[in-house]
PDB file of C-alpha atoms in Angstrom:
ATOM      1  CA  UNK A   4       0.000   0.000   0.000  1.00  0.00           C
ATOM      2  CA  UNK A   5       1.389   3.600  -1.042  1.00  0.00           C
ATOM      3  CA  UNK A   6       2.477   5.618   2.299  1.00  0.00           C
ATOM      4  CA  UNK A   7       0.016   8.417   1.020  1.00  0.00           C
ATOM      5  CA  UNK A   8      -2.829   6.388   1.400  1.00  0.00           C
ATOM      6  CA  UNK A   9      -1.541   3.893   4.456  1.00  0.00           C
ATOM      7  CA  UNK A  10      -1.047   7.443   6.362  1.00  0.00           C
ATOM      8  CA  UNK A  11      -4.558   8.665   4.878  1.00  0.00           C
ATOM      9  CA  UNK A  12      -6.352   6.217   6.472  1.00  0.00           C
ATOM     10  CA  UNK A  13      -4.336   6.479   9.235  1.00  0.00           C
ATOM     11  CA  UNK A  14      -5.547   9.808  10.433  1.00  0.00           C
ATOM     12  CA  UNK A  15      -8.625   8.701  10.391  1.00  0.00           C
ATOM     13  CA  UNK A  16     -10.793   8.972  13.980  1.00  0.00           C
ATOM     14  CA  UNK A  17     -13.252   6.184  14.553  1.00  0.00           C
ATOM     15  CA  UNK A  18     -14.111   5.381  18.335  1.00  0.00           C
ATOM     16  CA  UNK A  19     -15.166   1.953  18.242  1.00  0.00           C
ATOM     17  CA  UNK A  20     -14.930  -0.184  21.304  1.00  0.00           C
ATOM     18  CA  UNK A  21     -15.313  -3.471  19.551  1.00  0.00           C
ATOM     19  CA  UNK A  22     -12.140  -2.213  17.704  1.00  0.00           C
ATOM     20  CA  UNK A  23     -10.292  -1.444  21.476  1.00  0.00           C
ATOM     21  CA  UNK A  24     -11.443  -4.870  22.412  1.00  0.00           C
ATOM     22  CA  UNK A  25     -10.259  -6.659  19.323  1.00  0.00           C
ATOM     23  CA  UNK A  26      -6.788  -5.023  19.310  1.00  0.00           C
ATOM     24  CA  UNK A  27      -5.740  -3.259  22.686  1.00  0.00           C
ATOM     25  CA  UNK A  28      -4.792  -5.358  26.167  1.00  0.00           C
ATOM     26  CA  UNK A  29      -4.259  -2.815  29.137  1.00  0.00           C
ATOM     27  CA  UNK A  30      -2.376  -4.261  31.995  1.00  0.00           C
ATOM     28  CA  UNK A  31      -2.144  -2.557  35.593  1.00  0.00           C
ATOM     29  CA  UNK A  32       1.772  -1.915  36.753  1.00  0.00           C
ATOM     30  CA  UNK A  33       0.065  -3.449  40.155  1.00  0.00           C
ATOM     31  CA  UNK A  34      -1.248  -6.312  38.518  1.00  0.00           C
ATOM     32  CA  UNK A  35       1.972  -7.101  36.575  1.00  0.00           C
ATOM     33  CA  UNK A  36       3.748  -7.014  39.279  1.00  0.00           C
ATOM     34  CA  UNK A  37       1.564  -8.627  41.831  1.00  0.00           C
ATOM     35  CA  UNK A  38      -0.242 -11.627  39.337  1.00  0.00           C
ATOM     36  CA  UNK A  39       1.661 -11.620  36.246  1.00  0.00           C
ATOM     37  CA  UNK A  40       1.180 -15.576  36.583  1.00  0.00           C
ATOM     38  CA  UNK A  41      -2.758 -14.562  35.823  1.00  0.00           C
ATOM     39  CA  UNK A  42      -2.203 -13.326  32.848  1.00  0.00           C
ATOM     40  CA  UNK A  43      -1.915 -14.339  29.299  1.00  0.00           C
ATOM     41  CA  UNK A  44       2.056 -14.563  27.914  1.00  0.00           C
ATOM     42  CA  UNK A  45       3.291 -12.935  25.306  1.00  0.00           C
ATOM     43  CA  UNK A  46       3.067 -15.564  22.674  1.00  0.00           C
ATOM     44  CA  UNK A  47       1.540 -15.942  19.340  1.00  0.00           C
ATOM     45  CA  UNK A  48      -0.530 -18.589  21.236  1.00  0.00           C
ATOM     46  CA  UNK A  49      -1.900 -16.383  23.895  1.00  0.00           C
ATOM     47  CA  UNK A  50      -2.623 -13.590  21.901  1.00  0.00           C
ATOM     48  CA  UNK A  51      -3.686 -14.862  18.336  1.00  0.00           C
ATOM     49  CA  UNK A  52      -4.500 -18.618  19.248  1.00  0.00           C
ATOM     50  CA  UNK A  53      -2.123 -19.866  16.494  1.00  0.00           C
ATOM     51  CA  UNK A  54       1.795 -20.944  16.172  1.00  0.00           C
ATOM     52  CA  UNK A  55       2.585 -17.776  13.811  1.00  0.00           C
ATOM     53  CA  UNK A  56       6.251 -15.892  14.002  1.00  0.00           C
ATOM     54  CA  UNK A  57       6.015 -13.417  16.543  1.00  0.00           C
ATOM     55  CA  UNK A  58       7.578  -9.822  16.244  1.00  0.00           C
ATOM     56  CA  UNK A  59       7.480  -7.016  18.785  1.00  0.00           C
ATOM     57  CA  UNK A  60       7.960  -3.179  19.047  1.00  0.00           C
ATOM     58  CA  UNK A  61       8.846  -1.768  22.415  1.00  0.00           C
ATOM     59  CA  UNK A  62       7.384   1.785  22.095  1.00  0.00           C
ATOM     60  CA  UNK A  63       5.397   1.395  19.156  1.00  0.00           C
ATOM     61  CA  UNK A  64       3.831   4.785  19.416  1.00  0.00           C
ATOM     62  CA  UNK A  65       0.720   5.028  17.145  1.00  0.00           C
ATOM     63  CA  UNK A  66       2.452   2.401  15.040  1.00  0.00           C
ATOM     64  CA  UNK A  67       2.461   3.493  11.744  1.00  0.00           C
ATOM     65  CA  UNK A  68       5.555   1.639  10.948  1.00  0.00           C
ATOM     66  CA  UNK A  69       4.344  -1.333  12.776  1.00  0.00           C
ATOM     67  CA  UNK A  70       1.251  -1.609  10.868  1.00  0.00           C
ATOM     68  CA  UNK A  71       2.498  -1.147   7.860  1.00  0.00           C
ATOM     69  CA  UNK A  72       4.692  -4.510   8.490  1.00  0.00           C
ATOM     70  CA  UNK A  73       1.381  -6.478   9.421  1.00  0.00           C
ATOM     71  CA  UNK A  74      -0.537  -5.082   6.510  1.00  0.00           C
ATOM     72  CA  UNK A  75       2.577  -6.822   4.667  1.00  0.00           C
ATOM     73  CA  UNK A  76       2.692  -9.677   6.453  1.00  0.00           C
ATOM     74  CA  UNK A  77      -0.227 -11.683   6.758  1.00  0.00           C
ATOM     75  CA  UNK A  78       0.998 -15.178   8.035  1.00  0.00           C
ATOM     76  CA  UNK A  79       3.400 -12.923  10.957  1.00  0.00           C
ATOM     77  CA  UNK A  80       1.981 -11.988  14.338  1.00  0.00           C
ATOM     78  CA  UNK A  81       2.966  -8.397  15.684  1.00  0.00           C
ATOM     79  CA  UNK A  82       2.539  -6.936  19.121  1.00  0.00           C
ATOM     80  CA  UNK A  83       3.432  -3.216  19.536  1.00  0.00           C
ATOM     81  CA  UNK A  84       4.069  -2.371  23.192  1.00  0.00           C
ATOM     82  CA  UNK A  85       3.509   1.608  24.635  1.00  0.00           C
ATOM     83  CA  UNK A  86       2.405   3.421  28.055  1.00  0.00           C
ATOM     84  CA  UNK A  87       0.903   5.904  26.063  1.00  0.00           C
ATOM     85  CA  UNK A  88      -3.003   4.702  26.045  1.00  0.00           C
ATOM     86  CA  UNK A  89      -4.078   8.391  23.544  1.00  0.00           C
ATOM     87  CA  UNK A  90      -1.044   6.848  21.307  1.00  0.00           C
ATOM     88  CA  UNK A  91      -2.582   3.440  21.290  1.00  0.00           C
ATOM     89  CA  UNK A  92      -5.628   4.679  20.276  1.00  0.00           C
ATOM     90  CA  UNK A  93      -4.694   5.803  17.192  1.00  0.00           C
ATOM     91  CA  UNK A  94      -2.666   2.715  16.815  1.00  0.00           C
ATOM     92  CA  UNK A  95      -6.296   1.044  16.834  1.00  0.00           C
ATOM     93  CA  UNK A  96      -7.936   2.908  14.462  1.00  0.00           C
ATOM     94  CA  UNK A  97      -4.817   2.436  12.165  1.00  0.00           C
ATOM     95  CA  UNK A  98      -5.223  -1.407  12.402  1.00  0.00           C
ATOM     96  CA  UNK A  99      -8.628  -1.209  12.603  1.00  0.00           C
ATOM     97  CA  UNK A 100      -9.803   0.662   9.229  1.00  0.00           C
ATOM     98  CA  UNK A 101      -7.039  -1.381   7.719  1.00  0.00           C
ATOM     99  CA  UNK A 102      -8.557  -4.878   9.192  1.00  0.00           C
ATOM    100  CA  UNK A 103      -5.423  -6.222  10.374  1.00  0.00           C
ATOM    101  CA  UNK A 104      -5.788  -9.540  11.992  1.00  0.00           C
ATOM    102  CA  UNK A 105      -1.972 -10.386  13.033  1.00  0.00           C
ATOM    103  CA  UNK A 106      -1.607  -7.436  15.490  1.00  0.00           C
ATOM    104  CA  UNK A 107      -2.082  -5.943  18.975  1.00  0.00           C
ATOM    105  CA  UNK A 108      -1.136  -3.537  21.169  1.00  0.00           C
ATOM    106  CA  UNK A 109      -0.766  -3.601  24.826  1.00  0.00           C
ATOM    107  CA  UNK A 110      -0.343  -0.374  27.101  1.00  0.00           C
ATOM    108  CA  UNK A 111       1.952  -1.310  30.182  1.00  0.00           C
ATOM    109  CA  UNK A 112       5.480  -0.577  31.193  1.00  0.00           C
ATOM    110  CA  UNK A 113       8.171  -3.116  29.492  1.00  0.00           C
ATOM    111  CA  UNK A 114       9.992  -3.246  32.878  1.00  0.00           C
ATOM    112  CA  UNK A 115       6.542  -4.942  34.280  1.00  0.00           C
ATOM    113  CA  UNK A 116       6.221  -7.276  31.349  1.00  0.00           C
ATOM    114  CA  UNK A 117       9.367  -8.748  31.637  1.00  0.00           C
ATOM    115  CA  UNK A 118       7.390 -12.041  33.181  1.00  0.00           C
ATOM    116  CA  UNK A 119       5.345 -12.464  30.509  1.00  0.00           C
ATOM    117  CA  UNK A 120       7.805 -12.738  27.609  1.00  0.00           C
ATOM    118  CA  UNK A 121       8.335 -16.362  26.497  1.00  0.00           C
ATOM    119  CA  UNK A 122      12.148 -18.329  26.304  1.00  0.00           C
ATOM    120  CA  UNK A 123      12.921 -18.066  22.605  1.00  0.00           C
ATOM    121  CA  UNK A 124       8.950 -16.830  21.723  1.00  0.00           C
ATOM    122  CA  UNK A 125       9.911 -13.675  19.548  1.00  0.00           C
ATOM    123  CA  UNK A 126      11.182 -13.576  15.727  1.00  0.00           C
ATOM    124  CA  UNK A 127      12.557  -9.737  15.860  1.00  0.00           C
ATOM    125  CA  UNK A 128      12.434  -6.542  18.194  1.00  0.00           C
ATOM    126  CA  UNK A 129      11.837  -4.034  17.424  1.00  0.00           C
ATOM    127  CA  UNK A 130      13.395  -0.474  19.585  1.00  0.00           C
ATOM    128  CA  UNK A 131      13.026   2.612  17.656  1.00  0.00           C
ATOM    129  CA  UNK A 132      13.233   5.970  19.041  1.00  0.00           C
ATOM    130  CA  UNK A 133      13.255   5.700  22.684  1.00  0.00           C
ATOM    131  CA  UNK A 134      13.387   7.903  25.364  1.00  0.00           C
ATOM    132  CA  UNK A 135      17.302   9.008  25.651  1.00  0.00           C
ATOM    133  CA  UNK A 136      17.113  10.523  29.328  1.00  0.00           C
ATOM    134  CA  UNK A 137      19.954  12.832  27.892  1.00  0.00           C
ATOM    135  CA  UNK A 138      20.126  14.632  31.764  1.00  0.00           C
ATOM    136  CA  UNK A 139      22.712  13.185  33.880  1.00  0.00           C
ATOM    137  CA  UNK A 140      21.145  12.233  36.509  1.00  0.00           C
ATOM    138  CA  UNK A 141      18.090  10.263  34.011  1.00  0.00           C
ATOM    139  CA  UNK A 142      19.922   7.854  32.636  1.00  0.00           C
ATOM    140  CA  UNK A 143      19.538   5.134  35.268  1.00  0.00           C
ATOM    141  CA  UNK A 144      16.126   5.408  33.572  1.00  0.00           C
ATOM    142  CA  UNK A 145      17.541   4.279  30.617  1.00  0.00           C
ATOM    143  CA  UNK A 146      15.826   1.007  29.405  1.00  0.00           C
ATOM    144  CA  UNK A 147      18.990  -0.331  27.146  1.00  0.00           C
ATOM    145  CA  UNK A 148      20.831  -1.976  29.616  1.00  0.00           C
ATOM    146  CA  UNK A 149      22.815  -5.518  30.514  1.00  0.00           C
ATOM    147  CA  UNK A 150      19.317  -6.427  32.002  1.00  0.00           C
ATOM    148  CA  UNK A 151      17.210  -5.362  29.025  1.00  0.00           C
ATOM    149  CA  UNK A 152      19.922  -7.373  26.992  1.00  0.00           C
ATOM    150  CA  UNK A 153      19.318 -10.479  29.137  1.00  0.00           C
ATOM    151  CA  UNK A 154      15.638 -10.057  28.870  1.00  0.00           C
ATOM    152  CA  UNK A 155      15.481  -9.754  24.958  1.00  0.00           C
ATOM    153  CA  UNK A 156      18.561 -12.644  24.608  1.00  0.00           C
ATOM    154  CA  UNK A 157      16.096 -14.816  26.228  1.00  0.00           C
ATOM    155  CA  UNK A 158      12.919 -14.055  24.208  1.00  0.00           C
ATOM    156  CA  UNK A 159      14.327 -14.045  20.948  1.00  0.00           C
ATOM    157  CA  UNK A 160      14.580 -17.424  18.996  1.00  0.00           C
ATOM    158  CA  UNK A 161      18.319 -18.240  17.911  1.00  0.00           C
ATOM    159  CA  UNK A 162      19.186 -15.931  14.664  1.00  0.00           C
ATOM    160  CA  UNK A 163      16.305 -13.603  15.894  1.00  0.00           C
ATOM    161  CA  UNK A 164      16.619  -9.617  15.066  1.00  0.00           C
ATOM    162  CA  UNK A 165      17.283  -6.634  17.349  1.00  0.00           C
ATOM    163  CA  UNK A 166      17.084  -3.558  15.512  1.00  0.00           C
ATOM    164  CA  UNK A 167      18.282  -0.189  17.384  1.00  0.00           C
ATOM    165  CA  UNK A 168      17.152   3.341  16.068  1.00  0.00           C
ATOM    166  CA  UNK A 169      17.700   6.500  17.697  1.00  0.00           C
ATOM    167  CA  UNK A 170      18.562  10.029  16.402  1.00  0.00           C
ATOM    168  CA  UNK A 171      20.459  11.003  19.415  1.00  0.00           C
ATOM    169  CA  UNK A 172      24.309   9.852  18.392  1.00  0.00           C
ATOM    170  CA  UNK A 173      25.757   9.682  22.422  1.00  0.00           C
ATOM    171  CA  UNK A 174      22.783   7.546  23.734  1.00  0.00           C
ATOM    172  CA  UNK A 175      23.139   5.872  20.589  1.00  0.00           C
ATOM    173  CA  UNK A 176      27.073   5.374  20.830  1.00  0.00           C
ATOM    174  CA  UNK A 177      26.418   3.774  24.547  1.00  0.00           C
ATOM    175  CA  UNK A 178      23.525   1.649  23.737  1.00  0.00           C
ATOM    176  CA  UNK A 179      26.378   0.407  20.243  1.00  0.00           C
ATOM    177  CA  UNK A 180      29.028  -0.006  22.837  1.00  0.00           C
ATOM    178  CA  UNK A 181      27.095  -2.409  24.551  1.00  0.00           C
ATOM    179  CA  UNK A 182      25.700  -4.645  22.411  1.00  0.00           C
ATOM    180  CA  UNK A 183      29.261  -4.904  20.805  1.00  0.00           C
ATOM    181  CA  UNK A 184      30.285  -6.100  24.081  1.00  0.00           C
ATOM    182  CA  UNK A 185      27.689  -8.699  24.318  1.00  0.00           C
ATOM    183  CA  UNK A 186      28.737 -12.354  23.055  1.00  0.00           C
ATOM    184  CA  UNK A 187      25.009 -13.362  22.098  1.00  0.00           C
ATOM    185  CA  UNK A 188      24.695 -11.206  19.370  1.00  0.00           C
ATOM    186  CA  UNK A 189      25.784 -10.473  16.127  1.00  0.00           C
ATOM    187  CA  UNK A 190      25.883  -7.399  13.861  1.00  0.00           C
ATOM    188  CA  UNK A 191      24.011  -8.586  10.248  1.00  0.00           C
ATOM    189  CA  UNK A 192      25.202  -5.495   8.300  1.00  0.00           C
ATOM    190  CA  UNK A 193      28.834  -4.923   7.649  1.00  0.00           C
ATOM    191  CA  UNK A 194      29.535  -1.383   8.509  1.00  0.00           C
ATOM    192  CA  UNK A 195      29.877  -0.634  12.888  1.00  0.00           C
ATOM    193  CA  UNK A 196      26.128   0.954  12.129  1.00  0.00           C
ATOM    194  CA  UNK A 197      24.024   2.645   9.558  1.00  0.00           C
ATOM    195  CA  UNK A 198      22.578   5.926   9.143  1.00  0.00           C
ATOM    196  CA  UNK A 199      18.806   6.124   7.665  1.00  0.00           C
ATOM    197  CA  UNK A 200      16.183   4.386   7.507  1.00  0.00           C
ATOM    198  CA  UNK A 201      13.702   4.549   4.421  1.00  0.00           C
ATOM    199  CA  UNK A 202      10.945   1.709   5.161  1.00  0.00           C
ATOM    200  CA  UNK A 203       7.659   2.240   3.009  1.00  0.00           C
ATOM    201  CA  UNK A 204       5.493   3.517   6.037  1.00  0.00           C
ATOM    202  CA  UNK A 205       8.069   5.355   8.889  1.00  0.00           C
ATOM    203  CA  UNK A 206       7.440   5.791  12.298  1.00  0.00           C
ATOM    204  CA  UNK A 207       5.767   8.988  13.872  1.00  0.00           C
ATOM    205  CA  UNK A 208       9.116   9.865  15.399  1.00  0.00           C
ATOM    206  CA  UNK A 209      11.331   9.566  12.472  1.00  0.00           C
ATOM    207  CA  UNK A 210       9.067  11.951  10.604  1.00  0.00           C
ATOM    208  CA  UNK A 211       8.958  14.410  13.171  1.00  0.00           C
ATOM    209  CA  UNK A 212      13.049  13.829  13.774  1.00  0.00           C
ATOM    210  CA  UNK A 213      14.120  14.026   9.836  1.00  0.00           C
ATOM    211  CA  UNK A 214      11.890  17.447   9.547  1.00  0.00           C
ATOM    212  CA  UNK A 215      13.758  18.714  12.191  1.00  0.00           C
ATOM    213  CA  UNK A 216      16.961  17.917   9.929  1.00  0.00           C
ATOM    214  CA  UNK A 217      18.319  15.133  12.868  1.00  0.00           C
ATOM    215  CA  UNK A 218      20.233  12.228  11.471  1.00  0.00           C
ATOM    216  CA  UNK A 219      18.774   8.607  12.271  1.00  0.00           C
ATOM    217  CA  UNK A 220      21.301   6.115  13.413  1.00  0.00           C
ATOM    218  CA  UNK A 221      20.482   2.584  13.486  1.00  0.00           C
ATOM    219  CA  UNK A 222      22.153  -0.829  14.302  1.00  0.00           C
ATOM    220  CA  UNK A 223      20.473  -4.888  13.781  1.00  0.00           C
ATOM    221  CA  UNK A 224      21.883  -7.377  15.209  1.00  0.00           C
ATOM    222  CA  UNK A 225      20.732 -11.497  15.345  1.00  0.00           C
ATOM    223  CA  UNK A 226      20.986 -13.692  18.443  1.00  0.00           C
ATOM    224  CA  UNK A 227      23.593 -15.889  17.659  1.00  0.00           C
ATOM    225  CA  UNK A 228      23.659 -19.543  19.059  1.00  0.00           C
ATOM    226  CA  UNK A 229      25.734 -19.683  21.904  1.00  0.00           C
ATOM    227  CA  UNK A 230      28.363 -23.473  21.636  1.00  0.00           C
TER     228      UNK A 230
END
């Protein structure tokens, strides 16, 4: 589907709670972190009642870019994960007038869904544009770190993707040195990282970003399996 039109029907404003039920799981933080065993996991099986690939974006926004992969990829489940419940919204009404029926969205904290992520359940992750927490004393709040690294290591099948976007070249330097440090992953591109990104359908963020004139740097890298 042309962007023009995928972004068209995008913008769109329906308010349909059959849609919000079909598409959009809200979790309490105290629920998550009190009965996260109550709950369903986040597995193609859980949430779509089949054995499909799974892929998922970790601040999906209003998931244009997300979308825009399921619309392409019919026989692929997708989960886009945000605590923004007026940016998941829109993320329904995207899927919805486009009749998606391999996605989600699910409005909780990634630091209280931890539990619920599956050994070797996810295909690709997807980590575009988060929060930097440039201020010094922010960056504990960082959420690329050794433990987010364990986390996604654990989720992701053997030769599954991580792909890294940010346009913010020191938090993007840091979150490069770390990975490179890590012995479960892999870089699949040749070059230390790339600059630009030109999918069909981009992101919220990276529109906003590029019109500001800011550069996009990027890094994928594949779980490798570990002898």
């Amino acid at each position: 589907m042309p962007r023009r039109t995928f972004l068209r029907y995008a913008k769109a404003d329906i308010r349909d709670e059959q849609a919000l039920h079909t598409y959009l799981v809200r979790y309490r933080a105290e629920t998550l972190f009190q009965h996260w065993q109550t709950l369903p996991t986040v597995t193609s099986q859980d949430l779509f009642a089949n054995a499909h690939p799974l892929e998922l974006e970790i601040g999906c926004g209003s998931a244009e870019y997300l979308c825009s992969l399921a619309a392409k990829a019919p026989a692929t489940n997708f989960v886009g994960l945000d605590i923004s419940g007026k940016a998941l919204s829109r993320a329904v009404e995207t899927a919805s007038l486009l009749a998606l029926r391999n996605i989600k969205f699910i409005n909780a904290d990634l630091q209280f869904l931890y539990p619920l992520l599956r050994p070797d359940s996810l295909r690709a992750v997807y980590l575009h544009f988060p929060d930097p927490h440039c201020k010094p004393g922010h960056r504990k709040r960082r959420l690329f770190n050794t433990d987010f690294l364990d986390r996604i290591s654990t989720s992701l099948q053997t030769g599954g993707r991580l792909s890294v976007m940010t346009d913010v070249e020191t938090f993007f330097m840091d979150m490069l040195n770390l990975v490179e440090q890590d012995p479960r992953f892999e870089k699949v591109h040749p070059r230390r990282y790339l600059l630009g990104f030109e999918p069909e359908v981009k992101s919220l963020f990276q529109r906003i970003w590029e019109q500001y004139g800011e550069s996009v740097y990027r890094f994928e890298v594949c779980k490798l399996r570990l002898q």
